[in-house]
Coordinates of C-alpha atoms in Angstrom, one line a residue:
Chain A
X78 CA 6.9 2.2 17.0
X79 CA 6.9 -1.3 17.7
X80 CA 9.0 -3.0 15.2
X81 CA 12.5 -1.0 17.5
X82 CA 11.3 -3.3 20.0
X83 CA 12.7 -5.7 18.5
X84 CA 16.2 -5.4 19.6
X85 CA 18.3 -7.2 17.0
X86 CA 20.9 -6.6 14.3
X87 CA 19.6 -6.9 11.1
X88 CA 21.0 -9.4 8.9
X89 CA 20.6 -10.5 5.7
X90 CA 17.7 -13.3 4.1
X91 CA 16.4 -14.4 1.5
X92 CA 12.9 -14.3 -0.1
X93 CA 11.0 -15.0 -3.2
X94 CA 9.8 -13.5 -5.7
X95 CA 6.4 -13.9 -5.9
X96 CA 5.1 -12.0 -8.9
X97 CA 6.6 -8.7 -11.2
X98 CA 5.1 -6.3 -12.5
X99 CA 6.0 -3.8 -15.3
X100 CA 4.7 -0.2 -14.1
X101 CA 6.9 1.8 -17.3
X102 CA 9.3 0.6 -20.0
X103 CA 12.2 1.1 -17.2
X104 CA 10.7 0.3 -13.9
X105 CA 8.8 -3.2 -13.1
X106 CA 7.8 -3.9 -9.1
X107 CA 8.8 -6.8 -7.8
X108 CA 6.7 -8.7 -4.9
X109 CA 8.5 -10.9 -2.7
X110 CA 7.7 -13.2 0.2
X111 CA 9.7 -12.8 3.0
X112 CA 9.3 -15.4 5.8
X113 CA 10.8 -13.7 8.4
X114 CA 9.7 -10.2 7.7
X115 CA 8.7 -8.1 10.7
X116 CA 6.7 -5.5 9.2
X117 CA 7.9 -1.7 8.4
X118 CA 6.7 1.9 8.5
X119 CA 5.6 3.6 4.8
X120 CA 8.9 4.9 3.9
X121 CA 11.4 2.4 5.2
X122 CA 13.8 1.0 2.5
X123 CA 15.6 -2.7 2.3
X124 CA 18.8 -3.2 0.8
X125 CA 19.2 -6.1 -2.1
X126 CA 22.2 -8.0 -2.5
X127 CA 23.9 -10.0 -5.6
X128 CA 26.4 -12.2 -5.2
X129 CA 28.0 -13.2 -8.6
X130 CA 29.5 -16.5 -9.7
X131 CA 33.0 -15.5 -9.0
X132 CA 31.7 -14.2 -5.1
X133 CA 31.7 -10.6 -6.2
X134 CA 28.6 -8.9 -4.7
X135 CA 26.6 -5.2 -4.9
X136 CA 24.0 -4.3 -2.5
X137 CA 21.7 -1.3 -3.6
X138 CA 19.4 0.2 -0.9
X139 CA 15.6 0.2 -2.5
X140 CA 12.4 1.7 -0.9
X141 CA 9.7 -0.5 -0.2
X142 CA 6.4 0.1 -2.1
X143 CA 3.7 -1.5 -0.1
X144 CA 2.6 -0.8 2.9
X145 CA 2.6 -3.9 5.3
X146 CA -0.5 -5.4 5.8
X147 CA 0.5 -8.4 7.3
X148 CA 1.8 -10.8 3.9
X149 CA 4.2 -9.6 1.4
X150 CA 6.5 -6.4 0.4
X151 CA 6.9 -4.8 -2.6
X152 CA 9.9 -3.2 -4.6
X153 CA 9.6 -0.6 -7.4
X154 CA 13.2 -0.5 -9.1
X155 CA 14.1 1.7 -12.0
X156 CA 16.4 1.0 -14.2
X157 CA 19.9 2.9 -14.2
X158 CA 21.9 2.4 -17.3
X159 CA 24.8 0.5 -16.8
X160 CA 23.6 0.0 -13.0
X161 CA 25.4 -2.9 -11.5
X162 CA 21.9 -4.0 -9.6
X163 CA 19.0 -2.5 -11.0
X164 CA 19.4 -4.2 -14.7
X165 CA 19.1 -7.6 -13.1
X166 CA 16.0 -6.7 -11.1
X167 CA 14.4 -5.3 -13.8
X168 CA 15.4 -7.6 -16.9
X169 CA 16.4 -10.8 -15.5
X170 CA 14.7 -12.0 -11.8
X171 CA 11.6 -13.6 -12.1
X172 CA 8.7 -15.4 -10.5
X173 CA 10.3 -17.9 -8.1
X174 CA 14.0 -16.6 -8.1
X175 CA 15.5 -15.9 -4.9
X176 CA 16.5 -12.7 -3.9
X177 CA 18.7 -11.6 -0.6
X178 CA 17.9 -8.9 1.2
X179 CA 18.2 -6.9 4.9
X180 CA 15.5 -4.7 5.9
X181 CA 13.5 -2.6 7.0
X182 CA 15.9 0.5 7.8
X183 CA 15.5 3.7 8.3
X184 CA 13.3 5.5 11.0
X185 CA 13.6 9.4 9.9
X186 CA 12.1 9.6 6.8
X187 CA 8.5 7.7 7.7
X188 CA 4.8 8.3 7.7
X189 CA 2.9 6.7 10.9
X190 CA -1.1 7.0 10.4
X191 CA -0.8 8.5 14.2
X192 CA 0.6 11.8 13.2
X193 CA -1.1 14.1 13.4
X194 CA -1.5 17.3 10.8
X195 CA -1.6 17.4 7.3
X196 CA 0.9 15.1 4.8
X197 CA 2.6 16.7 1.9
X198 CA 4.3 14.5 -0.5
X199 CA 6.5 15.8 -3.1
X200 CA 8.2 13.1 -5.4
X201 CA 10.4 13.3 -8.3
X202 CA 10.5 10.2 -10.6
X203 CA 11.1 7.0 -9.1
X204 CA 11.5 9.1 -5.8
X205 CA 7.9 8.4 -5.6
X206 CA 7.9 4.9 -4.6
X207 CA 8.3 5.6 -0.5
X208 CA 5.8 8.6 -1.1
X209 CA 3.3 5.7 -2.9
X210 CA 4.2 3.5 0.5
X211 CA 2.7 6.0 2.7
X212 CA -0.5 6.6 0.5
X213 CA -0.9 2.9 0.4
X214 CA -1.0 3.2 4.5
X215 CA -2.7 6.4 4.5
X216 CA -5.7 4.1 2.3
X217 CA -5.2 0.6 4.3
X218 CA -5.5 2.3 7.7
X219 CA -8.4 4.8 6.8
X220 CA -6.7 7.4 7.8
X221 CA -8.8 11.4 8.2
X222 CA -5.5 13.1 7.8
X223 CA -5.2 15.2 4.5
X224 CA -2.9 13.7 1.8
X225 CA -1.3 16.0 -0.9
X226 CA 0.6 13.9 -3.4
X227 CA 3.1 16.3 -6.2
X228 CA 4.5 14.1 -8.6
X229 CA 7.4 15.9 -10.6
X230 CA 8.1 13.3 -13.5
X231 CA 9.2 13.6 -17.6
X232 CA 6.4 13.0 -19.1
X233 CA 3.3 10.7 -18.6
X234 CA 4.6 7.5 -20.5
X235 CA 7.1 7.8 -17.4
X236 CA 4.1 7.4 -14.5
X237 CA 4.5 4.6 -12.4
X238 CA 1.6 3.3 -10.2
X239 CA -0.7 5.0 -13.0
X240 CA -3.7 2.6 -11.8
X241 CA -3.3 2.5 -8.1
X242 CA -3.0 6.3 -8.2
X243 CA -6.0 6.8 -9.7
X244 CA -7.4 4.5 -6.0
X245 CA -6.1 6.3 -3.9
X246 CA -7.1 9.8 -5.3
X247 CA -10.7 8.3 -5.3
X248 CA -10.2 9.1 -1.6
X249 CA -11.5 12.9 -0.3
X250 CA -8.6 13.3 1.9
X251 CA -6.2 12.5 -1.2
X252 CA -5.2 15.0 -3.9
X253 CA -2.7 14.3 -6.4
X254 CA -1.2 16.5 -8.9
X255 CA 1.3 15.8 -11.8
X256 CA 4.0 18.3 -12.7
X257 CA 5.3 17.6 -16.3
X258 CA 8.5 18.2 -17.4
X259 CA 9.3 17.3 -20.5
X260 CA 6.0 16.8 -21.7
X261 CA 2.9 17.5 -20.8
X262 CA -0.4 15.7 -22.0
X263 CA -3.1 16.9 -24.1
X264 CA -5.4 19.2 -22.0
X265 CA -3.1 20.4 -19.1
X266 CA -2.9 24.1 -18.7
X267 CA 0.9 24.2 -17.2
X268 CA 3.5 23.7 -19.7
X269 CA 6.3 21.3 -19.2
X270 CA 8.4 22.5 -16.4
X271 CA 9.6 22.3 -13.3
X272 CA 8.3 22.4 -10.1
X273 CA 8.3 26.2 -8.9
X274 CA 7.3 28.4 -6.3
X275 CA 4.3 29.4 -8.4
X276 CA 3.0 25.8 -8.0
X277 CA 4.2 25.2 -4.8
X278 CA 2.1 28.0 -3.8
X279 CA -1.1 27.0 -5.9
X280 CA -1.6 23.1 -4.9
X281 CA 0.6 21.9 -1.8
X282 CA -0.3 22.5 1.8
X283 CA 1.1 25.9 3.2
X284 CA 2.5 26.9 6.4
X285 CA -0.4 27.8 8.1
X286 CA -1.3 24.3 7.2
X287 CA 1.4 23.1 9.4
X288 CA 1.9 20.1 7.1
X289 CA 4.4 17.5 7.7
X290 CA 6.2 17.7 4.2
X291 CA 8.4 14.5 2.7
X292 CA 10.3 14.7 -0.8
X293 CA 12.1 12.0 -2.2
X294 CA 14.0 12.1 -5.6
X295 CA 17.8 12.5 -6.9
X296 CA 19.3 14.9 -5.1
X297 CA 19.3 18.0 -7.3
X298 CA 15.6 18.0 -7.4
X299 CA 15.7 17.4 -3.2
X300 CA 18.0 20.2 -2.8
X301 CA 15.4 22.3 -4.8
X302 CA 12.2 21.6 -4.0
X303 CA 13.5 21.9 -0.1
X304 CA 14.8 25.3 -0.5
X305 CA 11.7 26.6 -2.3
X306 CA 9.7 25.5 0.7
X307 CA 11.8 26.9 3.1
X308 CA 11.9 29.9 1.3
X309 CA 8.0 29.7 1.2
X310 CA 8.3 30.0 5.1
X311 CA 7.9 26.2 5.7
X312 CA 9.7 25.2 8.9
X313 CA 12.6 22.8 7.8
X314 CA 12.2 20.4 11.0
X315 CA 8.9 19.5 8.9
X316 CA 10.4 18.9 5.7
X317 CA 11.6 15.5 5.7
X318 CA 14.3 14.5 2.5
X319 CA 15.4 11.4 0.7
X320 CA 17.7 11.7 -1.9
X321 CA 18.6 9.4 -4.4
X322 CA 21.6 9.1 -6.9
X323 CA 22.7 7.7 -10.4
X324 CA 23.8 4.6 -8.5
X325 CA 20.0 3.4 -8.3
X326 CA 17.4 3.0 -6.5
X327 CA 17.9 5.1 -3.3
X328 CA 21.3 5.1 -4.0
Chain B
X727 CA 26.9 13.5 -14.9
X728 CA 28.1 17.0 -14.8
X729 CA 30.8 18.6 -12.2
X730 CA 28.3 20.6 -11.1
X731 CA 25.5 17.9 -10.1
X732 CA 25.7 17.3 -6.1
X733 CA 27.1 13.7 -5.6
X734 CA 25.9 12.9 -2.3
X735 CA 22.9 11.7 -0.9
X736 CA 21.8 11.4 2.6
X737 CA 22.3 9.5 5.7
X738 CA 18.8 7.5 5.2
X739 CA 21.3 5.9 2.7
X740 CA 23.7 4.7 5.5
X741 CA 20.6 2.7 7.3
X742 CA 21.5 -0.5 6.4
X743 CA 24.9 -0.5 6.8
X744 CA 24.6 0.8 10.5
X745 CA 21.6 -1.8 11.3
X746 CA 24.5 -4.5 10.4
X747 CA 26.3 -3.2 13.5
X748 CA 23.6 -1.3 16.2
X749 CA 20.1 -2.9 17.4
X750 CA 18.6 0.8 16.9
X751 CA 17.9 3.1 14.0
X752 CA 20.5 5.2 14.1
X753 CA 19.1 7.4 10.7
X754 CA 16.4 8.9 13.4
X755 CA 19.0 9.9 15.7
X756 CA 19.9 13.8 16.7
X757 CA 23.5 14.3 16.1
X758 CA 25.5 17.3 17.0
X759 CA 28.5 18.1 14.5
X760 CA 31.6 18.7 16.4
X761 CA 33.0 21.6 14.1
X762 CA 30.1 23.9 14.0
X763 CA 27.9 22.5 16.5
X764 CA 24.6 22.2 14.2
X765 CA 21.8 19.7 15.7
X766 CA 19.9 17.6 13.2
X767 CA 19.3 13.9 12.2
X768 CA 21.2 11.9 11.2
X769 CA 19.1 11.0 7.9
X770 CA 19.9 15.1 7.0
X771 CA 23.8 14.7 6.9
X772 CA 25.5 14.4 3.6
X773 CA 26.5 11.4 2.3
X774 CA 29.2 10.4 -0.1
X775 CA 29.0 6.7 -0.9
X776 CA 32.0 6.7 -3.7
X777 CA 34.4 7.0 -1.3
X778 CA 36.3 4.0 0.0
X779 CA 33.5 3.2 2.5
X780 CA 30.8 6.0 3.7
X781 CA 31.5 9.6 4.5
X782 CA 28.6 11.8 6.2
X783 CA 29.3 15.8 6.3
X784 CA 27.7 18.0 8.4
X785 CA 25.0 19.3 5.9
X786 CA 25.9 23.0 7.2
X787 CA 29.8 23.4 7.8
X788 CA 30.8 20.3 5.2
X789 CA 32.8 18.8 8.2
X790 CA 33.6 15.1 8.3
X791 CA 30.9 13.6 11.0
X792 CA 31.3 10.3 10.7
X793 CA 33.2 7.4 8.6
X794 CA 32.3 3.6 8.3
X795 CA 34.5 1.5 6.4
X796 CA 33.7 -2.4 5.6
X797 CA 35.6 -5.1 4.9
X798 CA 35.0 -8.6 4.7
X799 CA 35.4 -9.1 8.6
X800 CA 35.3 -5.7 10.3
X801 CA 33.6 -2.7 10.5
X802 CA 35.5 0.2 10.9
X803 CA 33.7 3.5 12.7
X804 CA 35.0 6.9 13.8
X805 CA 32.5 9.1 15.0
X806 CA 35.1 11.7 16.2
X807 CA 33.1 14.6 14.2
X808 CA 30.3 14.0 16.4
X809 CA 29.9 16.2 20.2
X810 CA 27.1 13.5 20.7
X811 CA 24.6 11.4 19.1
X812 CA 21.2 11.2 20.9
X813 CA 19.2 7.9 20.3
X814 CA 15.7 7.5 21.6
X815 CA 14.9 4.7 23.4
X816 CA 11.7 3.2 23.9
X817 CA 10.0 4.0 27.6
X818 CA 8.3 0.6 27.5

């Protein structure tokens, strides 16, 4: 990995915001331009800060969206109600506003395009930003390996990336499939629920696949999905977990 | 929320903050929990944020790993709930 040789502590800067987005009636990305980025691997996350008038501040870790291909990062940020950080990100910045933030971090749960084996991603709500971060690298390195993509959300007014999904399952080594649970649209066969064993079984990689499995969402849905797969016989030091909490964001 | 909803996350959460203090990644690191003596990374401990500072438990026995408290001018770190913490470092 070649951005840990760059030994440094990480500090914080500031970029720009370059363009938003809205992706749902909660969650808008935000792109920023970051002159002193170094690049990251799909999955890494930044932390934002805000410092307010009186020198308070709150720092929210958030993952990144894009996957670095040399110019610009991307944030997805949901909206937590009465979050101390994510109603300004997604009501108030805007095009040219600075913003302050430290990253990349984290080095566990990441996707390189040199691993080998199958990837299974399993993401519930906005836990599927990182998971969308490693299909983006998957696509922008051309990677061969076989991409399973689960997304557990409410209902499909609540999809985010809708469009850029529908890319990346253009792909033959990409599969994507929507679990619905709240409601379900017209046409699907499975009724709104959660993910189960049943479907586990019926759409992700198994086993015998030897997959390399991440899943990202709050942490009652981590705690979950995890177990099911273990119990399905998957090997846990292949099942990769981020969990998130009512504080935003990744936490 | 309800009582029975898990409030913790994960040490993935705790990135940042250690970044401000080591040159390394220290999410990706093996740590070895000095009460029960299960191996894992560090990203896989618990993590309890709403405490004054960070708190990560050793995902299997609930012991207290490792503590890092922030103030405007100091970090504070006790690692005493760790045997050992293996980083990798690059061969190059």
């Amino acid at each position: 990995m070649e951005r840990t040789a760059i030994r440094r502590r990480l500090t914080w800067q500031t970029g720009t915001v370059t363009e938003v987005r809205e992706e749902t009636s909660t969650a808008r990305t935000i792109a920023l331009d970051v002159p002193d980025w170094p690049g990251h691997l799909a999955g890494q996350h930044l932390d934002v800060r805000l410092t307010a008038p009186d020198g308070y501040r709150a720092s929210r870790s958030y993952s990144i969206a894009s996957a670095w291909t040399g110019a610009g990062i991307e944030l997805t940020v949901e909206q937590v109600p009465d979050g101390e950080v994510s109603p300004y990100l997604v009501d108030v910045l805007k095009v040219g506003d600075p913003l302050e933030i430290r990253g990349p971090v984290g080095g566990w749960f990441v996707w390189k395009p040199e691993q080998p084996g199958p990837v299974q991603l399993i993401g519930g709500g906005s836990g599927v930003v990182p998971l969308m971060a490693m299909l983006r690298a998957h696509s922008a390195a051309a990677s061969t390996a076989p991409a399973r993509l689960l997304y557990s959300v409410r209902r499909p007014a609540s999809v985010i990336y809708v469009s850029d999904l529908k890319d990346v399952a253009m792909s033959e080594e990409v599969a994507i499939t929507f679990a619905y649970t709240r409601e379900a649209p017209p046409g699907e066969s499975r009724e709104p629920k959660r993910i189960d064993a049943e479907l586990l079984k019926s759409v992700a990689f198994q086993p015998g696949d030897e997959p390399t499995t991440y899943v990202c969402g709050p942490t009652p849905f981590v705690e979950t999905v995890a177990d099911l797969l273990v119990a399905a016989g998957h090997d846990p030091a292949r099942v990769r977990t981020e969990r998130f909490g009512p504080t935003g964001g990744p936490r | 929320m309800t009582a029975d909803e898990p409030t913790y996350l994960d040490g993935n959460a705790a990135a940042g903050a250690m970044r401000e203090v080591f040159a390394v990644d220290i999410t990706a690191a093996t740590g070895q929990c000095a009460g029960c003596g299960d191996r894992g990374a560090f990203a896989e401990a618990r993590l309890y944020v709403d405490a004054p500072g960070m708190v990560a438990r050793c995902r299997r026995c609930d012991d207290v790993m490792v503590r890092v408290v922030s103030t405007p001018d100091s970090t504070y770190l006790d690692f005493r709930g760790l045997t050992y913490l293996r980083i990798r470092t690059p061969t190059t």
